CSV table of C-alpha atoms and ligand atoms in Angstrom, one decimal:
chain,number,residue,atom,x,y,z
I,1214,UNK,CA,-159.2,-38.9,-133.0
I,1215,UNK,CA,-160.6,-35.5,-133.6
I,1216,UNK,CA,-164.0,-36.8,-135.7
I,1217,UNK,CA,-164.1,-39.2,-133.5
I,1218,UNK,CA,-164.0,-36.9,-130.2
I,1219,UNK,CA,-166.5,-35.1,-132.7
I,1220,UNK,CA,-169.0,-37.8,-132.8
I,1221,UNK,CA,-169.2,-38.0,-128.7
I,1222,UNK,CA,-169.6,-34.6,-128.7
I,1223,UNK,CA,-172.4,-34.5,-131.2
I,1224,UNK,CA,-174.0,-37.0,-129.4
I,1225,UNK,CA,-174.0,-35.3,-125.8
I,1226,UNK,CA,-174.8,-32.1,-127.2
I,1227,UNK,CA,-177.7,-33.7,-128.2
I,1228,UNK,CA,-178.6,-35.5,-124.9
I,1229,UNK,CA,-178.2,-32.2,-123.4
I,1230,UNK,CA,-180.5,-30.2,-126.0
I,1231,UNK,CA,-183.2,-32.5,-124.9
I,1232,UNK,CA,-182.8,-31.8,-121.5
I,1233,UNK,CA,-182.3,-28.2,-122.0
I,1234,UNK,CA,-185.8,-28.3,-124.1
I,1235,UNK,CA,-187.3,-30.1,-121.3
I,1236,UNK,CA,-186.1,-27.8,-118.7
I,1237,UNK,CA,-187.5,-24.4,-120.8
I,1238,UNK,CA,-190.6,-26.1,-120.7
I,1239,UNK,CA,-193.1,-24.8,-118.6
I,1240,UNK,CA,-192.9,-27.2,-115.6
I,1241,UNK,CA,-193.0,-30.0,-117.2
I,1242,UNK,CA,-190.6,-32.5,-115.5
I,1243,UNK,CA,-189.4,-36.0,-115.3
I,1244,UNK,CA,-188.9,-38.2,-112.8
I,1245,UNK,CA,-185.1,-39.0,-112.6
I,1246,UNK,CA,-183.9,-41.4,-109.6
I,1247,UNK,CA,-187.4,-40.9,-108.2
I,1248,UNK,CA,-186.9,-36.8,-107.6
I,1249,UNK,CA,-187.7,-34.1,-110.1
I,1250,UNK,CA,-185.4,-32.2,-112.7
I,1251,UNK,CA,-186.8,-29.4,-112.8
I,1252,UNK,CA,-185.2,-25.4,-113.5
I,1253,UNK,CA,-186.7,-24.2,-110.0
I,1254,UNK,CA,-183.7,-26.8,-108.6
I,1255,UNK,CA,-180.1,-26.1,-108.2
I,1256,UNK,CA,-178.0,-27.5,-111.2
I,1257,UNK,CA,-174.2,-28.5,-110.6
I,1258,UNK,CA,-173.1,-30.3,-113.7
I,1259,UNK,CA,-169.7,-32.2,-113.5
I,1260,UNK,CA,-168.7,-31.7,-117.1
I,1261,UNK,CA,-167.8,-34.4,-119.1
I,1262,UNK,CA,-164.5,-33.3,-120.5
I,1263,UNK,CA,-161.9,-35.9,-120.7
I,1264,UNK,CA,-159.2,-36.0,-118.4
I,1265,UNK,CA,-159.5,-32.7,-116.2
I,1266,UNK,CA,-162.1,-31.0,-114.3
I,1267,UNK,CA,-164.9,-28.8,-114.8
I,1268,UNK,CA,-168.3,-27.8,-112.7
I,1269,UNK,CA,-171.2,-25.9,-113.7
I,1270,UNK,CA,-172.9,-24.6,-111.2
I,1271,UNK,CA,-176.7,-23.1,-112.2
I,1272,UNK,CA,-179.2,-21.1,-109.7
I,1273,UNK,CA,-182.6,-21.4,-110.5
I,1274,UNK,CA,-182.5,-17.4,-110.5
I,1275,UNK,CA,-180.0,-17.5,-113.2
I,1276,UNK,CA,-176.7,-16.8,-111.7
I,1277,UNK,CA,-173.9,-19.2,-112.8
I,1278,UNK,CA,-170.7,-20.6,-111.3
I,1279,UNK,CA,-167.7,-22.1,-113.1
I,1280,UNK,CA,-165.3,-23.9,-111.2
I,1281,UNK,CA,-162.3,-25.1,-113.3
I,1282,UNK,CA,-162.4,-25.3,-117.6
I,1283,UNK,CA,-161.0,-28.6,-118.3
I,1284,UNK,CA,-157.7,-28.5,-120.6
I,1285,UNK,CA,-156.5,-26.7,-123.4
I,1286,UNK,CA,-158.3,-29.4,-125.9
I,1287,UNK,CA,-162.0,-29.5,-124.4
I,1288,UNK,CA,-162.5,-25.9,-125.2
I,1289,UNK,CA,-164.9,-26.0,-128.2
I,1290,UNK,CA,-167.1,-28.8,-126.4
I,1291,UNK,CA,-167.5,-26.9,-123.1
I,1292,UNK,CA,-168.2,-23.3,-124.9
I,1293,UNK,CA,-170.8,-25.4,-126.8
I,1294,UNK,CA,-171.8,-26.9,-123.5
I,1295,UNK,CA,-172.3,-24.0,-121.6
I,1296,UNK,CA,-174.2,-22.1,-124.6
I,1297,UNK,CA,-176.5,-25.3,-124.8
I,1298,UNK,CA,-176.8,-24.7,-121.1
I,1299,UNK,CA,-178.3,-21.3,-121.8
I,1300,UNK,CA,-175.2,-19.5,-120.0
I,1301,UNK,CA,-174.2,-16.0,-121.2
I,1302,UNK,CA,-172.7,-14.6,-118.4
I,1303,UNK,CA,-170.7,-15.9,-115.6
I,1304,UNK,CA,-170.8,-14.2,-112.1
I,1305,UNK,CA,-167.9,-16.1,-110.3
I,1306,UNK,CA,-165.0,-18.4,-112.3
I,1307,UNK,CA,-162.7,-20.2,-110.0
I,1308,UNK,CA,-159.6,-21.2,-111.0
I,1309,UNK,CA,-158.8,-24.0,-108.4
I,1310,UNK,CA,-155.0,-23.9,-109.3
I,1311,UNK,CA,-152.9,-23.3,-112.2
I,1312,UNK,CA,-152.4,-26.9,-113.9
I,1313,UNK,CA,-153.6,-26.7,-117.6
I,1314,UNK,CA,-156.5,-30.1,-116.9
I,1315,UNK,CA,-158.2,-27.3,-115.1
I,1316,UNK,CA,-157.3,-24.1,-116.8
I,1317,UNK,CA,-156.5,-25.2,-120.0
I,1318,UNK,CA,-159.8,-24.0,-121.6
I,1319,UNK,CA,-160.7,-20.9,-119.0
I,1320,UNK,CA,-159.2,-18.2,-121.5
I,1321,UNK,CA,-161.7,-19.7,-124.3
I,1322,UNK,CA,-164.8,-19.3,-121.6
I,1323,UNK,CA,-163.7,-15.9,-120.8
I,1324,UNK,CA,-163.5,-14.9,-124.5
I,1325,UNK,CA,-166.6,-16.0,-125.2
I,1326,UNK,CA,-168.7,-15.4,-121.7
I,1327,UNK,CA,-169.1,-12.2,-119.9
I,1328,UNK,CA,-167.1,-13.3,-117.0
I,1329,UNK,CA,-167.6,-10.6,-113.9
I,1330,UNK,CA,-164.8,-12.4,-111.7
I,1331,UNK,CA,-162.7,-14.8,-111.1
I,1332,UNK,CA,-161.0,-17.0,-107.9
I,1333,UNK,CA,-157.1,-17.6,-108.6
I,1334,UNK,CA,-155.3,-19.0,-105.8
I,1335,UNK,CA,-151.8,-17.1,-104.8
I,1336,UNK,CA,-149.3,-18.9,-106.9
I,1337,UNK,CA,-146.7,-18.3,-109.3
I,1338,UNK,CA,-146.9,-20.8,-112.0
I,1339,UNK,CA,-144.6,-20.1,-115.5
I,1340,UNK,CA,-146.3,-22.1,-118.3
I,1341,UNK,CA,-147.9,-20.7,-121.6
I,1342,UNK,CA,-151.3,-21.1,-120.9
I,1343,UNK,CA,-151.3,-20.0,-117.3
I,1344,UNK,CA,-149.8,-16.8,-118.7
I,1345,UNK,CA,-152.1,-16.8,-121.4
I,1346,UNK,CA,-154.9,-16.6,-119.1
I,1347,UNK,CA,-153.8,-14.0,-116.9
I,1348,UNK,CA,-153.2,-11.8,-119.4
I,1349,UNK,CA,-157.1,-12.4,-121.3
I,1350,UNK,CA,-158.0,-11.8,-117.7
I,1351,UNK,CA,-156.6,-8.4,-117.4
I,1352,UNK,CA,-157.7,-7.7,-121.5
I,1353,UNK,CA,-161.0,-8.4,-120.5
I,1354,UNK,CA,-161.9,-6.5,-117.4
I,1355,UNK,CA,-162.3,-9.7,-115.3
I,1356,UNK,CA,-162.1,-8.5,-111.5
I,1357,UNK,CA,-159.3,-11.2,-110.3
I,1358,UNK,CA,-160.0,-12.2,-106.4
I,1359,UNK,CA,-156.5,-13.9,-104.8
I,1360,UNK,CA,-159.1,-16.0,-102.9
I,1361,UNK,CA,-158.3,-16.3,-98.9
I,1362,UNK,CA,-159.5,-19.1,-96.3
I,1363,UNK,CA,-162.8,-17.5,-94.5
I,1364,UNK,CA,-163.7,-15.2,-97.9
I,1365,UNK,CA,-167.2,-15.7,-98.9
I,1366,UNK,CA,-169.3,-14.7,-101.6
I,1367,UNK,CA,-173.2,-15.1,-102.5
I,1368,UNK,CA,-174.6,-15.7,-105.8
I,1369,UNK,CA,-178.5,-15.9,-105.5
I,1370,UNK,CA,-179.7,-18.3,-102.5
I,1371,UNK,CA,-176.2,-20.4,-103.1
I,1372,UNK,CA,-172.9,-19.4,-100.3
I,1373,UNK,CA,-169.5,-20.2,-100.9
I,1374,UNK,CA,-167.3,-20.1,-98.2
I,1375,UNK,CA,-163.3,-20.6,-99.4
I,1376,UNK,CA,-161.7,-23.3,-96.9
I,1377,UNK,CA,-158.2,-23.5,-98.0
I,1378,UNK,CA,-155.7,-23.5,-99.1
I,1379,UNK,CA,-154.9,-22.5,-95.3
I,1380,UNK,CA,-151.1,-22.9,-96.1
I,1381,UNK,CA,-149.1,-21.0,-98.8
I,1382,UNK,CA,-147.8,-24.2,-100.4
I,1383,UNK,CA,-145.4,-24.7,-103.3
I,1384,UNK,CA,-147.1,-27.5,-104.7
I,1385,UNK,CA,-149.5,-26.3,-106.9
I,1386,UNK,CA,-152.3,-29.5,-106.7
I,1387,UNK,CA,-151.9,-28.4,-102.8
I,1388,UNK,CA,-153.0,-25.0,-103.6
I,1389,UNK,CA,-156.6,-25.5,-105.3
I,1390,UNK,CA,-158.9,-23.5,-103.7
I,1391,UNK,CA,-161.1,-25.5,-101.7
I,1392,UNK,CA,-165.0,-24.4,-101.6
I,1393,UNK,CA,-167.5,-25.5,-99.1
I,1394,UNK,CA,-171.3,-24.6,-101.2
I,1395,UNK,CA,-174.2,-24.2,-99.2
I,1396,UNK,CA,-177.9,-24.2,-100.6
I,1397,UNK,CA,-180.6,-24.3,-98.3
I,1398,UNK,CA,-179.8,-27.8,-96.2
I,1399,UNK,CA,-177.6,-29.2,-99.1
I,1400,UNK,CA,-173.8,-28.7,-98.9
I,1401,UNK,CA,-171.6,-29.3,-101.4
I,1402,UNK,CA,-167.4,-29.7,-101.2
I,1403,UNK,CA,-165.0,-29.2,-104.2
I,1404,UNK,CA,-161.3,-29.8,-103.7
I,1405,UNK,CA,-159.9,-29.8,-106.7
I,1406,UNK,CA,-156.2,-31.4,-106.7
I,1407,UNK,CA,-156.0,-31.2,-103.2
I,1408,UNK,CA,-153.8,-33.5,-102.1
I,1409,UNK,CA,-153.7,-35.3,-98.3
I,1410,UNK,CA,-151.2,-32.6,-96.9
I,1411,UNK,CA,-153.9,-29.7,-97.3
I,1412,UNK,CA,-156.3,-32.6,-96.7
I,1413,UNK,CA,-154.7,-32.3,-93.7
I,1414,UNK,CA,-154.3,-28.8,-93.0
I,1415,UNK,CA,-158.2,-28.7,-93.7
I,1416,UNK,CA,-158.9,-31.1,-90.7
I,1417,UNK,CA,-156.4,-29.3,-88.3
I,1418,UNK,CA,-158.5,-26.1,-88.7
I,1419,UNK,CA,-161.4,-27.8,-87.1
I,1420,UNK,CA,-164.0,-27.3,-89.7
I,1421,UNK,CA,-167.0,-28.6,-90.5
I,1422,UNK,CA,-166.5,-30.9,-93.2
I,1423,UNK,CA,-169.2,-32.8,-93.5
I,1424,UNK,CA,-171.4,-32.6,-97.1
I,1425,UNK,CA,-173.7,-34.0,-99.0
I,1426,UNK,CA,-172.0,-34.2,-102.3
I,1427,UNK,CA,-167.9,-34.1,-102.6
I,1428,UNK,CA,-166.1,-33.4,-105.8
I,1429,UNK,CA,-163.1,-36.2,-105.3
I,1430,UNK,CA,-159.6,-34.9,-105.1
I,1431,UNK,CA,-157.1,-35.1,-107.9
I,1432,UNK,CA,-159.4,-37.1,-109.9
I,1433,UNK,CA,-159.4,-40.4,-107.8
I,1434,UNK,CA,-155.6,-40.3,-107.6
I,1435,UNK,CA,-154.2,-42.3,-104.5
I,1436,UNK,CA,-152.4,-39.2,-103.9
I,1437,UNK,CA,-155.8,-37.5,-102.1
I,1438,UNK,CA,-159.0,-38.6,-100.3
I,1439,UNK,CA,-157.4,-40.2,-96.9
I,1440,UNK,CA,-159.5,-42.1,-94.6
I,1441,UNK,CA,-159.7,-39.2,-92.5
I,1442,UNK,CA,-160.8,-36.9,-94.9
I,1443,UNK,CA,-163.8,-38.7,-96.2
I,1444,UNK,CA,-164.5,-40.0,-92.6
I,1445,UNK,CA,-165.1,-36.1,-91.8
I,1446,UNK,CA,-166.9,-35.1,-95.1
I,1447,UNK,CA,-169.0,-38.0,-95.2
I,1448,UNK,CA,-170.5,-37.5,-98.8
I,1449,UNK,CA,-173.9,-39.5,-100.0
I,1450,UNK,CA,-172.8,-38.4,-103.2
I,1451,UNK,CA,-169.1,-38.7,-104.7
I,1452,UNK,CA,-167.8,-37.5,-108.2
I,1453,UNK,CA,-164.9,-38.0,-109.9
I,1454,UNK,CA,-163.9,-36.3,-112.8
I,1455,UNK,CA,-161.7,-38.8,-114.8
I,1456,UNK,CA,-160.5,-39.0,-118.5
I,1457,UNK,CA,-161.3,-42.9,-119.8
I,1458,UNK,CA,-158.3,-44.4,-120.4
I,1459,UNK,CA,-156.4,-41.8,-118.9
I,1460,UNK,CA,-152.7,-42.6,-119.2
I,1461,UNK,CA,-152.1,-42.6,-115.2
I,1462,UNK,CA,-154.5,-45.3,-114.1
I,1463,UNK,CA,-157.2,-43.1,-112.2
I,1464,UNK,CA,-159.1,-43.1,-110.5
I,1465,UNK,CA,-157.6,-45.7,-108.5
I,1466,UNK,CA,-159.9,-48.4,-106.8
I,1467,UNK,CA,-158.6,-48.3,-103.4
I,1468,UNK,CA,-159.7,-44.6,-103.5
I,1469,UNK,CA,-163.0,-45.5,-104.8
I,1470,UNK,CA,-163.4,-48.6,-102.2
I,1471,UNK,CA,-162.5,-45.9,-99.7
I,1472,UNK,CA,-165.4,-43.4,-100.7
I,1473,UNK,CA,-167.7,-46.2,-101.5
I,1474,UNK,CA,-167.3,-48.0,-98.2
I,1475,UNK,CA,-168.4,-44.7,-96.3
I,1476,UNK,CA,-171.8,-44.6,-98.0
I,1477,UNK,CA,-171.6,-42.8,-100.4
I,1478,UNK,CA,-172.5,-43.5,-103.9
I,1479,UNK,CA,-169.6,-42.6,-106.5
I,1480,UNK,CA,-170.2,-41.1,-109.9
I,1481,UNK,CA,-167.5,-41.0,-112.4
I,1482,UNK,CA,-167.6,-38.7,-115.7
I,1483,UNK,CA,-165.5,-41.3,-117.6
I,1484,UNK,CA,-168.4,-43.7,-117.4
I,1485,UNK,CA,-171.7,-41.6,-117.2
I,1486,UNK,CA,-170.4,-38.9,-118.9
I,1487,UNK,CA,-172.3,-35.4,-117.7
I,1488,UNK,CA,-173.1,-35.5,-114.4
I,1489,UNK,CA,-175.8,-33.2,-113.3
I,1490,UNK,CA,-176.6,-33.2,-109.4
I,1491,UNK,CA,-179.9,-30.9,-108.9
I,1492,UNK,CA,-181.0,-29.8,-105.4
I,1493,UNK,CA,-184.1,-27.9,-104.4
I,1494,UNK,CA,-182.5,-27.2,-100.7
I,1495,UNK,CA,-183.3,-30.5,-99.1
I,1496,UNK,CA,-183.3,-33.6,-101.4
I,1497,UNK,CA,-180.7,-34.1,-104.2
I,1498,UNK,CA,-181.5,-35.4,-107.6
I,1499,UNK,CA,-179.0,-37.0,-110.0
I,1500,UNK,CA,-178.9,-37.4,-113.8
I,1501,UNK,CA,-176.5,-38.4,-116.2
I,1502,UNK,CA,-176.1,-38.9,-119.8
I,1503,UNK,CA,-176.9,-42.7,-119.2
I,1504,UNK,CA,-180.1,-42.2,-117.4
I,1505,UNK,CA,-181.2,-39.1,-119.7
I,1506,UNK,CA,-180.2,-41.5,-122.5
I,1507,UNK,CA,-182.8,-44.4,-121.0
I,1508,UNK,CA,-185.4,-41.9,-120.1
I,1509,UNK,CA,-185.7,-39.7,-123.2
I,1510,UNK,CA,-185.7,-43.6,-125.2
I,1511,UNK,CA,-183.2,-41.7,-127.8
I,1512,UNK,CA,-182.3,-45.4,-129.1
I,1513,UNK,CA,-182.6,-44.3,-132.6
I,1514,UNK,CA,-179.4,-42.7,-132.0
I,1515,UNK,CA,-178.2,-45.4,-131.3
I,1516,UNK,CA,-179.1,-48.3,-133.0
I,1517,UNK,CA,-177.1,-50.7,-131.3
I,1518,UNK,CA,-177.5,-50.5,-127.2
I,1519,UNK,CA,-179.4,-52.6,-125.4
I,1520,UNK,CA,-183.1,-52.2,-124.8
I,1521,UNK,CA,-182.7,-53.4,-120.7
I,1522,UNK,CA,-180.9,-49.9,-120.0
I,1523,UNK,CA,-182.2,-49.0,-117.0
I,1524,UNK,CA,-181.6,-45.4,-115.4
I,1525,UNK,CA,-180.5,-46.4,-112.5
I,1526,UNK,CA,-176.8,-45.8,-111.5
I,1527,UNK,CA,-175.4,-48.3,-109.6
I,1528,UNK,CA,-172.9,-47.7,-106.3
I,1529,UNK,CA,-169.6,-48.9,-107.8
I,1530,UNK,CA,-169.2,-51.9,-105.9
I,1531,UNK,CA,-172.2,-53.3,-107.8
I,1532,UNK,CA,-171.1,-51.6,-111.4
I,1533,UNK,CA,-167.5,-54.1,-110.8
I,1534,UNK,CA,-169.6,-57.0,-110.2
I,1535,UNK,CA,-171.8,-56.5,-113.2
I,1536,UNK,CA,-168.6,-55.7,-115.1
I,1537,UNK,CA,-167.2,-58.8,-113.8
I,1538,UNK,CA,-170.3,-60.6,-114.4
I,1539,UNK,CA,-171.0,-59.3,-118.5
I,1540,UNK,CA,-170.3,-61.3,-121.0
I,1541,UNK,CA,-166.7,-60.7,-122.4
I,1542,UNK,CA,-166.2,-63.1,-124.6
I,1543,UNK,CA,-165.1,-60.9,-127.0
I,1544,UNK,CA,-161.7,-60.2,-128.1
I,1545,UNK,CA,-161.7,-56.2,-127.5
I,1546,UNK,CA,-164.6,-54.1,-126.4
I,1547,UNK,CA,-164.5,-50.6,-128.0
I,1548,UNK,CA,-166.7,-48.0,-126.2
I,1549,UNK,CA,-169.2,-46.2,-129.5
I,1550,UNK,CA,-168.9,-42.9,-128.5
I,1551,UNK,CA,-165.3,-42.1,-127.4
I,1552,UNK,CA,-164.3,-45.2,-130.3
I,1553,UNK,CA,-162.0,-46.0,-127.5
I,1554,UNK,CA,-161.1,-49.8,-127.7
I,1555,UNK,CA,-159.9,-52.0,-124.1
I,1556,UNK,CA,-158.9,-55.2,-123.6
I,1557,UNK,CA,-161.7,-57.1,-121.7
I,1558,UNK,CA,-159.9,-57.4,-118.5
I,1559,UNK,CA,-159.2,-53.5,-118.7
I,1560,UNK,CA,-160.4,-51.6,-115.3
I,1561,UNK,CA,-162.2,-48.9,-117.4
I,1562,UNK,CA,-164.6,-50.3,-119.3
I,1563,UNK,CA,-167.2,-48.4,-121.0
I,1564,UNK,CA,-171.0,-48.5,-119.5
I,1565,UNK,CA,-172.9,-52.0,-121.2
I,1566,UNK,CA,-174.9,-50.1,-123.2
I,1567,UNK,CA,-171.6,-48.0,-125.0
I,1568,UNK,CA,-170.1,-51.4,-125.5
I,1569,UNK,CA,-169.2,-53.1,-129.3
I,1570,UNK,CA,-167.6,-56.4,-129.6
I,1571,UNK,CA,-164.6,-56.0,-131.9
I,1572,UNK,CA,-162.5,-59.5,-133.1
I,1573,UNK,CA,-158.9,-58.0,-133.3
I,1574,UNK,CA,-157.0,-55.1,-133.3
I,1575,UNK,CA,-157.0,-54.9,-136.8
I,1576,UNK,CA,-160.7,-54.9,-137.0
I,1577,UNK,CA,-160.6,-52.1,-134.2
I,1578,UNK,CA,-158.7,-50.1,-135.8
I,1579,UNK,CA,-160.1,-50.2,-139.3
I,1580,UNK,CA,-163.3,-49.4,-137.7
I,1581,UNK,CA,-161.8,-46.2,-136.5
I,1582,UNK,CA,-161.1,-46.7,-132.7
I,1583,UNK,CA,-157.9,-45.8,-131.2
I,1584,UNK,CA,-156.3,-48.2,-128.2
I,1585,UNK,CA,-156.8,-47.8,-124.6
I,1586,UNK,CA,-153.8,-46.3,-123.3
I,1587,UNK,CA,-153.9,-48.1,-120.1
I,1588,UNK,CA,-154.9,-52.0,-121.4
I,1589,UNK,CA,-153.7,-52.1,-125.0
I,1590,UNK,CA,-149.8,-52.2,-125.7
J,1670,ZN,ZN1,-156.1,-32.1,-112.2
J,1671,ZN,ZN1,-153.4,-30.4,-110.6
């Protein structure tokens, strides 16, 4: 597992190192989904790392935002990513609450990032790593903020406004901060666990929900996301932040029909991988690791995915169908970067072009991939 989880990394590091070339040079920009990536935009990247959630927030004037570190095993690969990423200090860290697939890897930032404060919700929470934390916190000189509903903060042209929690709950998914991001006409919502009762409490406060880009709750759980919810926030653009083959199902489709039906189009990190949405205050751009993988032509890195790649992310009503519709004739299908293999009929399947045919378990396994923990028994 670990070379393996080693050889995904490599390769996205690498994505990313071309993308981070192409950004510190001097304007010159590509064309991704028909807008510009370019460093004058707003960057929030939905962090590829496994099951848990993380968001990088960049200002073109060089502050950065982190919202939530992933868990305790991502930490070398989102240090690495940040540092690619150019970031040496932080200006704001939010924890959204204390569970360790969103904390686990925030002591490791703070070691290794000059982090001037940080958002913790109100909650006392008695496990290892959430005490861990606090105390690197306090070792460090990071100014802790018990973030309130209405508090606001600015960090270049981008304002944060804290939402919720509006309630002092004693469920601790129910406590994640909730932040409403405005920059220039672009609004952007992340929940993180949220679940439907501070869903909600949100909506009986009578704010304005509405945004163009929504970080899903709970990672697609079934738990979070009710039809009033997304009725009110209304999202063009939807991210989930999902582990593949996460041993609890998610995201769940009814949750993704849901989103999908209400126009948006939904992103998940277990099939794109990084998810970077750029705005420049009116339009938003989006890239991922798929279409920077199609547009930088890095096949040689990949010697076996397919040459009719396009870079064009499809809503996920149309990625089922073509799912539905590929050829999977084969016995397993094992994804070449994660070297996660699934049982054709699996509901998370790797993108086409991660896809190798593999004849049998046996086969599978000698080839070093590990079973999906959700199809293979
Ligand atoms: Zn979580
Ligand atoms: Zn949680």
């Amino acid at each position: 597992m670990a070379s393996s989880n080693k050889f995904k990394k490599c390769v996205l590091v690498f994505l990313f190192t071309v993308v981070s070339i192409l950004f510190s040079g001097c304007g010159s920009v590509s064309s991704i989904n028909g807008g510009e990536l370019s460093p004058d935009n707003l960057q929030v990247h939905f962090i590829s790392v496994g099951q848990g959630d993380s968001e990088l927030i960049k200002l073109p004037t060089g502050e950065n935002i982190l919202i939530d570190a992933g868990d305790t095993d991502c930490d070398e690969y989102l240090v690495n990513y940040l540092k690619q990423q150019g970031v040496e200090e932080i200006d704001m860290a939010v924890a959204t609450h204390p569970h360790s697939d969103h904390i686990g890897s925030m002591q490791d930032v703070i070691e290794n990032f000059k982090v001037k404060k940080i958002l913790m919700p109100d909650f006392d929470y008695d496990t290892l790593t959430y005490t861990n934390l606090l105390y690197s916190i306090d070792e460090n000189g990071v100014d802790r903020i018990v973030a309130k509903y209405g508090d606001t903060f600015d960090e270049g042209e981008a304002h944060f406004e804290v939402l919720g929690p509006v309630v002092q709950y004693d469920d601790a998914n129910n406590i994640s901060i909730v932040l409403m991001m405005t920059y220039g006409d672009n609004k952007f919502l992340f929940t993180g666990d949220q679940e439907k009762t501070a869903e909600n409490d949100l909506l009986s406060m009578g704010y304005d929900l509405s945004a163009d880009v929504l970080k899903v709750g709970h990672h697609g759980s079934s738990t979070s996301s009710s039809q009033e919810f997304i009725n009110a926030v209304r999202p063009s653009i939807a991210v989930i932040e999902v582990g593949e083959g996460n041993e609890y199902g998610l995201p769940k489709d009814e949750v993704i029909m849901r989103i999908a039906r209400s126009g948006a189009t939904v992103y998940r990190t277990d099939r794109s991988g990084n998810i970077v949405v750029s705005s420049d205050g009116k339009e938003l751009y989006v890239a991922t690791d798929d279409t920077l993988d199609s547009i930088f032509d890095v096949s040689a890195e990949y010697p076996d995915s397919s040459a009719e790649s396009q870079p064009v992310l499809s809503q996920t009503s149309d990625t089922d169908e073509k799912l539905q519709n590929s050829e999977v004739s084969e016995s397993f299908i094992g994804n070449k970067n994660s070297k996660i293999y699934h049982s054709p009929d699996c509901k998370s399947l790797p993108a086409e072009k991660n896809r190798v045919a593999l004849d049998s378990k046996e086969a599978a396994e000698k080839a070093g991939f590990t079973p999906c923990k959700n199809c293979i028994k």
